[in-house]
Amino acid sequence: MEPRENNFGMIRLIGAFLVISGHMFVLTGQTKVPSIFFTTVNAAGLAIFFTIGGYLITLSWLRDPHFLRYITKRIFRIFPAFTACIFFTVFVIGPLATELSFTEYINSRETWEYLKNCYFTIRFSLPGVFTQNPSAGVVNGSIWCLPVEFMMYLIVPVYVSIGNQMPLPAKRTFYGICTVIIMGVGAVWSAWFYETHYLFLGMDFSQVISVVPYYFAGALVALCKLEGILDLQAAVAVLLVAAGLNYVPALFSYLGRFLVIPYVVLSLALVEKPVFASCGLFRSGVLPDISYGMFLFSFVIQQFLIQIFVSYRISLNVWLLMGLTILCSILFGVLTERCVERPAGFLCKKILQKI
């Protein structure tokens, strides 16, 4: 369990808001998506999640390097809420949103194929669902990154174990070189080959390599105990200087993002006096971590609201839809945390006691 005296809870929530905001512009057919951290807001939100994941998951393994306990915690973290989202989408949203009759919808092979998402055989469409929306037919575009996240869960123990076979100076060099190589590959591919759709373990390599460098950056801080170099004032200065990334060649822009975003995010999260944690919201449980539930359900909610607006010929006002989506996503985030994630956590603890 991560220490409560940090700002991770609030930053994850901000990440969820950024993802929702960026997707709303895309899903309503806007030609330009707002940017932050020198990339689109939804991409920045995802970068935040992967940076935090790389740091915290690596710490989790370092605290308890027992693979069965580790993977049990990871499975109970990612799959219960994800499975609930898939079943809700298929059996509640699908019948409400489809243009087909209920019988046609439920008898369609595509409907049952969508359930394969539960074990990361990613499907994006359901029969007759959201076909009149600007982003037609895409039911939940956010879920592509979850197989990547789980892949990193599996890589971390192997990656750390390889480094642990080396003396301390060589170990740090190894982790540093690996991170630099991943960032370099990510920058080169994203800058010059992003439209090349090469399948990697069933995933689009362009998407994978666009987020994995953030995970390695977070892991590097945990593995080499680099928290001492994180500083909020320095993070602000880096952010101001790095504003020029908008005007440099794409290769250097991507490299800058892979360096700047993790530094700023972890500096804010691990600041000496964490304002958001000390205010008591996350520490006391008044505001539980609802970011994962928000992330899972927000895209479906957005598409459903857009379909309603389109059906009634209401103008697709981005800000109105965004406000409605955030309110609905918060509700689903709370319900997911209370009804799915929390019971799953209790069950996980009971299983871990027997391992």
CSV table of C-alpha atoms in Angstrom, one decimal:
chain,number,residue,atom,x,y,z
A,1,MET,CA,0.0,0.0,0.0
A,2,GLU,CA,1.4,3.4,-0.9
A,3,PRO,CA,2.1,6.0,1.8
A,4,ARG,CA,-0.8,8.3,2.3
A,5,GLU,CA,1.3,11.4,2.8
A,6,ASN,CA,1.7,12.2,-0.9
A,7,ASN,CA,-0.4,13.7,-3.7
A,8,PHE,CA,-0.8,10.6,-5.9
A,9,GLY,CA,-4.5,10.4,-5.3
A,10,MET,CA,-5.2,14.0,-6.5
A,11,ILE,CA,-2.8,13.7,-9.4
A,12,ARG,CA,-4.5,10.5,-10.6
A,13,LEU,CA,-7.8,12.3,-10.4
A,14,ILE,CA,-6.3,15.1,-12.5
A,15,GLY,CA,-5.1,12.5,-15.0
A,16,ALA,CA,-8.6,11.2,-15.3
A,17,PHE,CA,-10.0,14.7,-15.9
A,18,LEU,CA,-7.4,15.3,-18.6
A,19,VAL,CA,-8.3,12.0,-20.4
A,20,ILE,CA,-12.0,12.9,-20.3
A,21,SER,CA,-11.3,16.5,-21.5
A,22,GLY,CA,-9.2,15.4,-24.5
A,23,HIS,CA,-11.6,12.6,-25.5
A,24,MET,CA,-14.5,15.0,-25.5
A,25,PHE,CA,-12.9,17.1,-28.2
A,26,VAL,CA,-12.1,14.1,-30.3
A,27,LEU,CA,-15.5,12.4,-29.9
A,28,THR,CA,-17.4,15.6,-30.8
A,29,GLY,CA,-15.5,15.9,-34.0
A,30,GLN,CA,-13.4,18.9,-33.1
A,31,THR,CA,-10.4,19.5,-35.4
A,32,LYS,CA,-8.1,20.6,-32.6
A,33,VAL,CA,-7.6,19.1,-29.1
A,34,PRO,CA,-6.2,21.4,-26.4
A,35,SER,CA,-2.6,20.6,-25.3
A,36,ILE,CA,-0.8,20.5,-22.0
A,37,PHE,CA,2.7,19.2,-21.3
A,38,PHE,CA,3.4,19.7,-25.0
A,39,THR,CA,0.9,17.0,-26.1
A,40,THR,CA,-2.8,16.6,-26.2
A,41,VAL,CA,-4.5,16.7,-22.8
A,42,ASN,CA,-5.8,13.1,-23.1
A,43,ALA,CA,-2.3,11.9,-24.0
A,44,ALA,CA,-0.9,13.8,-21.0
A,45,GLY,CA,-3.5,12.2,-18.7
A,46,LEU,CA,-2.4,8.8,-19.9
A,47,ALA,CA,1.3,9.8,-19.4
A,48,ILE,CA,0.5,10.7,-15.8
A,49,PHE,CA,-1.1,7.3,-15.1
A,50,PHE,CA,1.8,5.4,-16.6
A,51,THR,CA,4.4,7.5,-14.8
A,52,ILE,CA,2.7,6.9,-11.4
A,53,GLY,CA,2.2,3.2,-12.3
A,54,GLY,CA,5.9,2.7,-13.1
A,55,TYR,CA,6.9,4.3,-9.8
A,56,LEU,CA,4.4,2.6,-7.5
A,57,ILE,CA,4.3,-0.8,-9.1
A,58,THR,CA,8.1,-1.0,-8.9
A,59,LEU,CA,8.0,0.0,-5.3
A,60,SER,CA,5.4,-2.7,-4.7
A,61,TRP,CA,7.7,-5.3,-6.1
A,62,LEU,CA,10.7,-4.0,-4.2
A,63,ARG,CA,8.8,-4.2,-0.9
A,64,ASP,CA,7.6,-7.8,-1.5
A,65,PRO,CA,9.4,-9.6,-4.3
A,66,HIS,CA,7.2,-12.6,-4.1
A,67,PHE,CA,5.8,-13.2,-7.6
A,68,LEU,CA,2.6,-15.0,-6.6
A,69,ARG,CA,1.6,-12.3,-4.0
A,70,TYR,CA,2.6,-9.5,-6.4
A,71,ILE,CA,0.6,-10.8,-9.4
A,72,THR,CA,-2.4,-11.6,-7.2
A,73,LYS,CA,-2.4,-7.9,-6.1
A,74,ARG,CA,-2.1,-6.7,-9.7
A,75,ILE,CA,-4.8,-9.0,-11.0
A,76,PHE,CA,-7.3,-7.9,-8.3
A,77,ARG,CA,-6.3,-4.3,-9.0
A,78,ILE,CA,-7.0,-4.3,-12.7
A,79,PHE,CA,-9.5,-7.0,-13.6
A,80,PRO,CA,-12.6,-6.7,-11.3
A,81,ALA,CA,-13.4,-3.1,-12.2
A,82,PHE,CA,-12.5,-3.7,-15.9
A,83,THR,CA,-14.7,-6.8,-16.1
A,84,ALA,CA,-17.5,-4.9,-14.4
A,85,CYS,CA,-17.1,-2.2,-17.1
A,86,ILE,CA,-17.2,-4.7,-19.9
A,87,PHE,CA,-20.3,-6.4,-18.7
A,88,PHE,CA,-22.1,-3.1,-18.0
A,89,THR,CA,-21.3,-1.9,-21.5
A,90,VAL,CA,-22.5,-5.1,-23.1
A,91,PHE,CA,-25.7,-5.7,-21.1
A,92,VAL,CA,-26.8,-2.2,-20.1
A,93,ILE,CA,-25.3,0.4,-22.5
A,94,GLY,CA,-25.5,-1.8,-25.6
A,95,PRO,CA,-29.2,-2.6,-25.4
A,96,LEU,CA,-30.0,1.0,-24.7
A,97,ALA,CA,-27.9,2.5,-27.4
A,98,THR,CA,-28.1,-0.1,-30.3
A,99,GLU,CA,-30.1,0.6,-33.4
A,100,LEU,CA,-31.0,-3.1,-33.6
A,101,SER,CA,-33.8,-4.9,-31.8
A,102,PHE,CA,-32.9,-6.5,-28.5
A,103,THR,CA,-33.1,-9.9,-30.1
A,104,GLU,CA,-30.9,-9.0,-33.0
A,105,TYR,CA,-28.4,-7.3,-30.6
A,106,ILE,CA,-28.2,-10.2,-28.1
A,107,ASN,CA,-28.0,-12.8,-30.9
A,108,SER,CA,-25.2,-11.0,-32.7
A,109,ARG,CA,-21.8,-12.7,-32.6
A,110,GLU,CA,-20.2,-9.3,-32.2
A,111,THR,CA,-22.0,-8.7,-28.9
A,112,TRP,CA,-20.4,-11.8,-27.4
A,113,GLU,CA,-17.1,-11.2,-29.0
A,114,TYR,CA,-16.9,-7.9,-27.1
A,115,LEU,CA,-16.8,-9.9,-23.8
A,116,LYS,CA,-13.4,-11.1,-24.9
A,117,ASN,CA,-12.1,-7.8,-23.7
A,118,CYS,CA,-12.2,-9.3,-20.3
A,119,TYR,CA,-9.0,-11.1,-21.1
A,120,PHE,CA,-7.5,-8.4,-23.2
A,121,THR,CA,-8.5,-9.5,-26.7
A,122,ILE,CA,-9.5,-5.9,-27.3
A,123,ARG,CA,-12.7,-5.1,-29.3
A,124,PHE,CA,-14.0,-1.6,-29.8
A,125,SER,CA,-17.4,-2.1,-31.3
A,126,LEU,CA,-20.8,-3.5,-30.5
A,127,PRO,CA,-23.5,-4.1,-33.1
A,128,GLY,CA,-25.5,-1.0,-34.0
A,129,VAL,CA,-24.1,1.0,-31.1
A,130,PHE,CA,-23.0,4.7,-31.5
A,131,THR,CA,-23.1,4.4,-35.3
A,132,GLN,CA,-24.5,7.9,-35.8
A,133,ASN,CA,-21.9,9.6,-33.5
A,134,PRO,CA,-19.0,11.6,-35.0
A,135,SER,CA,-16.6,8.9,-33.8
A,136,ALA,CA,-18.9,6.2,-35.1
A,137,GLY,CA,-18.9,2.7,-33.7
A,138,VAL,CA,-16.2,3.1,-31.1
A,139,VAL,CA,-17.7,2.0,-27.7
A,140,ASN,CA,-14.7,2.4,-25.4
A,141,GLY,CA,-11.5,3.7,-26.9
A,142,SER,CA,-9.7,4.0,-23.5
A,143,ILE,CA,-9.3,0.3,-22.9
A,144,TRP,CA,-6.5,-0.2,-25.4
A,145,CYS,CA,-3.9,0.8,-22.8
A,146,LEU,CA,-4.9,-1.8,-20.1
A,147,PRO,CA,-3.1,-4.7,-21.8
A,148,VAL,CA,0.0,-2.5,-22.0
A,149,GLU,CA,-0.3,-1.8,-18.3
A,150,PHE,CA,-0.6,-5.5,-17.5
A,151,MET,CA,2.3,-6.3,-19.8
A,152,MET,CA,4.4,-3.9,-17.6
A,153,TYR,CA,3.2,-5.7,-14.5
A,154,LEU,CA,4.9,-8.8,-15.9
A,155,ILE,CA,8.0,-7.0,-17.1
A,156,VAL,CA,8.8,-5.2,-13.8
A,157,PRO,CA,9.8,-8.4,-11.8
A,158,VAL,CA,12.0,-9.7,-14.6
A,159,TYR,CA,13.5,-6.2,-15.2
A,160,VAL,CA,14.3,-5.6,-11.6
A,161,SER,CA,15.6,-9.2,-11.0
A,162,ILE,CA,18.1,-8.8,-13.9
A,163,GLY,CA,19.4,-5.6,-12.4
A,164,ASN,CA,19.6,-7.2,-8.9
A,165,GLN,CA,22.2,-9.6,-10.2
A,166,MET,CA,24.7,-6.7,-10.7
A,167,PRO,CA,26.8,-4.7,-8.2
A,168,LEU,CA,25.2,-1.4,-7.2
A,169,PRO,CA,27.0,1.0,-9.6
A,170,ALA,CA,26.4,-1.4,-12.5
A,171,LYS,CA,22.8,-1.9,-11.5
A,172,ARG,CA,22.1,1.8,-11.7
A,173,THR,CA,23.9,2.1,-15.0
A,174,PHE,CA,21.8,-0.8,-16.3
A,175,TYR,CA,18.5,0.7,-15.3
A,176,GLY,CA,19.6,4.1,-16.7
A,177,ILE,CA,20.7,2.7,-20.0
A,178,CYS,CA,17.5,0.7,-20.4
A,179,THR,CA,15.4,3.7,-19.7
A,180,VAL,CA,17.3,5.9,-22.2
A,181,ILE,CA,17.0,3.2,-24.9
A,182,ILE,CA,13.3,2.8,-24.4
A,183,MET,CA,12.9,6.6,-24.5
A,184,GLY,CA,15.0,6.8,-27.6
A,185,VAL,CA,13.0,4.1,-29.4
A,186,GLY,CA,9.8,5.7,-28.3
A,187,ALA,CA,10.8,9.1,-29.6
A,188,VAL,CA,12.1,7.8,-33.0
A,189,TRP,CA,9.0,5.6,-33.5
A,190,SER,CA,6.5,8.2,-32.4
A,191,ALA,CA,8.2,10.9,-34.5
A,192,TRP,CA,8.7,9.0,-37.8
A,193,PHE,CA,6.8,5.7,-37.7
A,194,TYR,CA,3.6,6.2,-35.7
A,195,GLU,CA,1.3,5.5,-38.6
A,196,THR,CA,3.0,2.2,-39.1
A,197,HIS,CA,0.6,-0.3,-37.5
A,198,TYR,CA,2.8,-3.2,-36.3
A,199,LEU,CA,1.2,-5.7,-34.0
A,200,PHE,CA,3.1,-6.4,-30.8
A,201,LEU,CA,1.6,-9.2,-28.6
A,202,GLY,CA,-1.7,-8.3,-30.1
A,203,MET,CA,-1.3,-4.6,-29.4
A,204,ASP,CA,-0.5,-1.7,-31.8
A,205,PHE,CA,3.3,-1.1,-31.3
A,206,SER,CA,2.9,2.6,-32.0
A,207,GLN,CA,0.5,2.9,-29.0
A,208,VAL,CA,2.6,0.7,-26.8
A,209,ILE,CA,5.9,2.6,-27.4
A,210,SER,CA,4.1,6.0,-26.9
A,211,VAL,CA,3.4,5.2,-23.2
A,212,VAL,CA,5.9,2.6,-22.0
A,213,PRO,CA,8.8,5.2,-21.7
A,214,TYR,CA,6.8,7.0,-19.0
A,215,TYR,CA,6.5,3.7,-17.1
A,216,PHE,CA,10.3,3.1,-17.3
A,217,ALA,CA,10.9,6.7,-16.1
A,218,GLY,CA,8.8,6.1,-13.0
A,219,ALA,CA,10.4,2.8,-12.4
A,220,LEU,CA,13.9,4.4,-12.7
A,221,VAL,CA,13.1,6.8,-9.9
A,222,ALA,CA,12.0,4.0,-7.6
A,223,LEU,CA,14.9,1.6,-8.5
A,224,CYS,CA,17.7,4.2,-8.2
A,225,LYS,CA,16.1,6.1,-5.3
A,226,LEU,CA,16.1,9.3,-7.2
A,227,GLU,CA,13.5,11.0,-5.1
A,228,GLY,CA,16.2,13.3,-3.8
A,229,ILE,CA,16.5,15.0,-7.2
A,230,LEU,CA,12.8,15.8,-7.4
A,231,ASP,CA,12.1,19.4,-6.5
A,232,LEU,CA,8.9,21.4,-7.0
A,233,GLN,CA,10.7,24.6,-7.8
A,234,ALA,CA,13.0,22.8,-10.3
A,235,ALA,CA,9.9,21.2,-11.8
A,236,VAL,CA,8.3,24.6,-12.5
A,237,ALA,CA,11.6,25.8,-14.0
A,238,VAL,CA,11.9,22.7,-16.2
A,239,LEU,CA,8.3,23.2,-17.3
A,240,LEU,CA,8.9,26.8,-18.3
A,241,VAL,CA,12.1,26.0,-20.2
A,242,ALA,CA,10.5,23.0,-21.9
A,243,ALA,CA,7.7,25.1,-23.3
A,244,GLY,CA,10.0,25.4,-26.3
A,245,LEU,CA,9.3,21.7,-27.1
A,246,ASN,CA,6.4,22.9,-29.2
A,247,TYR,CA,8.8,24.4,-31.6
A,248,VAL,CA,11.6,21.8,-31.9
A,249,PRO,CA,11.7,18.8,-34.3
A,250,ALA,CA,9.3,16.0,-33.3
A,251,LEU,CA,12.1,13.7,-32.2
A,252,PHE,CA,13.3,16.1,-29.6
A,253,SER,CA,9.8,17.0,-28.6
A,254,TYR,CA,9.0,13.4,-27.8
A,255,LEU,CA,12.3,13.0,-25.9
A,256,GLY,CA,11.5,16.1,-23.9
A,257,ARG,CA,8.0,14.8,-23.0
A,258,PHE,CA,9.4,11.5,-21.8
A,259,LEU,CA,11.8,13.4,-19.5
A,260,VAL,CA,9.7,16.4,-18.4
A,261,ILE,CA,6.3,14.8,-17.6
A,262,PRO,CA,7.7,12.1,-15.2
A,263,TYR,CA,9.9,14.7,-13.4
A,264,VAL,CA,7.0,17.2,-13.0
A,265,VAL,CA,4.4,14.5,-12.0
A,266,LEU,CA,6.6,12.8,-9.4
A,267,SER,CA,7.9,16.2,-8.1
A,268,LEU,CA,4.3,17.2,-7.5
A,269,ALA,CA,3.3,13.8,-6.0
A,270,LEU,CA,6.3,13.5,-3.6
A,271,VAL,CA,6.6,17.2,-2.6
A,272,GLU,CA,7.8,17.6,1.0
A,273,LYS,CA,4.5,19.1,2.2
A,274,PRO,CA,1.7,17.4,0.1
A,275,VAL,CA,-1.1,19.9,0.3
A,276,PHE,CA,-3.8,17.6,-1.2
A,277,ALA,CA,-2.9,14.8,1.1
A,278,SER,CA,-2.7,17.0,4.2
A,279,CYS,CA,-6.1,18.5,3.6
A,280,GLY,CA,-7.4,15.0,4.6
A,281,LEU,CA,-9.6,14.1,1.6
A,282,PHE,CA,-7.6,11.1,0.4
A,283,ARG,CA,-6.1,10.2,3.7
A,284,SER,CA,-9.4,10.0,5.6
A,285,GLY,CA,-11.3,8.3,2.9
A,286,VAL,CA,-13.7,11.2,2.4
A,287,LEU,CA,-12.7,11.1,-1.3
A,288,PRO,CA,-11.5,7.6,-2.2
A,289,ASP,CA,-9.4,6.9,-5.3
A,290,ILE,CA,-12.1,6.9,-8.0
A,291,SER,CA,-9.7,7.6,-10.9
A,292,TYR,CA,-9.6,4.1,-12.2
A,293,GLY,CA,-13.4,3.8,-12.4
A,294,MET,CA,-13.7,7.2,-14.0
A,295,PHE,CA,-11.1,6.2,-16.6
A,296,LEU,CA,-12.9,3.0,-17.4
A,297,PHE,CA,-16.4,4.3,-17.8
A,298,SER,CA,-15.9,7.9,-19.0
A,299,PHE,CA,-15.5,7.1,-22.8
A,300,VAL,CA,-18.7,5.0,-22.8
A,301,ILE,CA,-20.5,7.7,-20.9
A,302,GLN,CA,-19.3,10.3,-23.4
A,303,GLN,CA,-20.4,8.3,-26.4
A,304,PHE,CA,-23.8,7.6,-24.8
A,305,LEU,CA,-24.4,11.3,-24.0
A,306,ILE,CA,-23.3,12.3,-27.5
A,307,GLN,CA,-25.8,9.8,-29.0
A,308,ILE,CA,-28.6,11.3,-26.9
A,309,PHE,CA,-27.6,14.8,-28.2
A,310,VAL,CA,-27.4,13.6,-31.8
A,311,SER,CA,-30.8,11.8,-31.5
A,312,TYR,CA,-32.6,14.9,-30.2
A,313,ARG,CA,-30.6,17.2,-32.6
A,314,ILE,CA,-29.1,19.1,-29.8
A,315,SER,CA,-25.9,21.0,-30.6
A,316,LEU,CA,-22.8,19.1,-29.5
A,317,ASN,CA,-21.5,21.7,-27.0
A,318,VAL,CA,-18.1,20.4,-25.8
A,319,TRP,CA,-18.2,22.2,-22.5
A,320,LEU,CA,-21.8,21.1,-21.6
A,321,LEU,CA,-21.0,17.5,-22.5
A,322,MET,CA,-17.7,17.6,-20.6
A,323,GLY,CA,-19.5,18.8,-17.5
A,324,LEU,CA,-22.1,16.1,-17.7
A,325,THR,CA,-19.5,13.5,-18.4
A,326,ILE,CA,-17.4,14.5,-15.4
A,327,LEU,CA,-20.4,14.4,-13.1
A,328,CYS,CA,-21.5,11.0,-14.4
A,329,SER,CA,-17.9,9.6,-14.4
A,330,ILE,CA,-17.4,10.7,-10.7
A,331,LEU,CA,-20.6,8.8,-9.9
A,332,PHE,CA,-19.5,5.7,-11.7
A,333,GLY,CA,-16.0,6.1,-10.2
A,334,VAL,CA,-17.5,6.1,-6.7
A,335,LEU,CA,-19.8,3.2,-7.4
A,336,THR,CA,-16.9,1.2,-8.9
A,337,GLU,CA,-14.7,1.9,-5.9
A,338,ARG,CA,-17.4,1.0,-3.4
A,339,CYS,CA,-19.1,-1.9,-5.1
A,340,VAL,CA,-16.3,-3.5,-7.0
A,341,GLU,CA,-12.8,-2.4,-6.1
A,342,ARG,CA,-13.2,-2.3,-2.3
A,343,PRO,CA,-14.8,-5.8,-2.1
A,344,ALA,CA,-12.2,-7.1,-4.5
A,345,GLY,CA,-9.5,-5.6,-2.3
A,346,PHE,CA,-10.9,-7.4,0.8
A,347,LEU,CA,-11.0,-10.7,-1.1
A,348,CYS,CA,-7.4,-10.1,-2.3
A,349,LYS,CA,-6.2,-9.6,1.3
A,350,LYS,CA,-7.8,-12.8,2.4
A,351,ILE,CA,-6.2,-14.7,-0.5
A,352,LEU,CA,-2.8,-13.1,0.3
A,353,GLN,CA,-3.0,-14.3,3.9
A,354,LYS,CA,-3.0,-17.9,2.6
A,355,ILE,CA,-0.1,-17.4,0.1
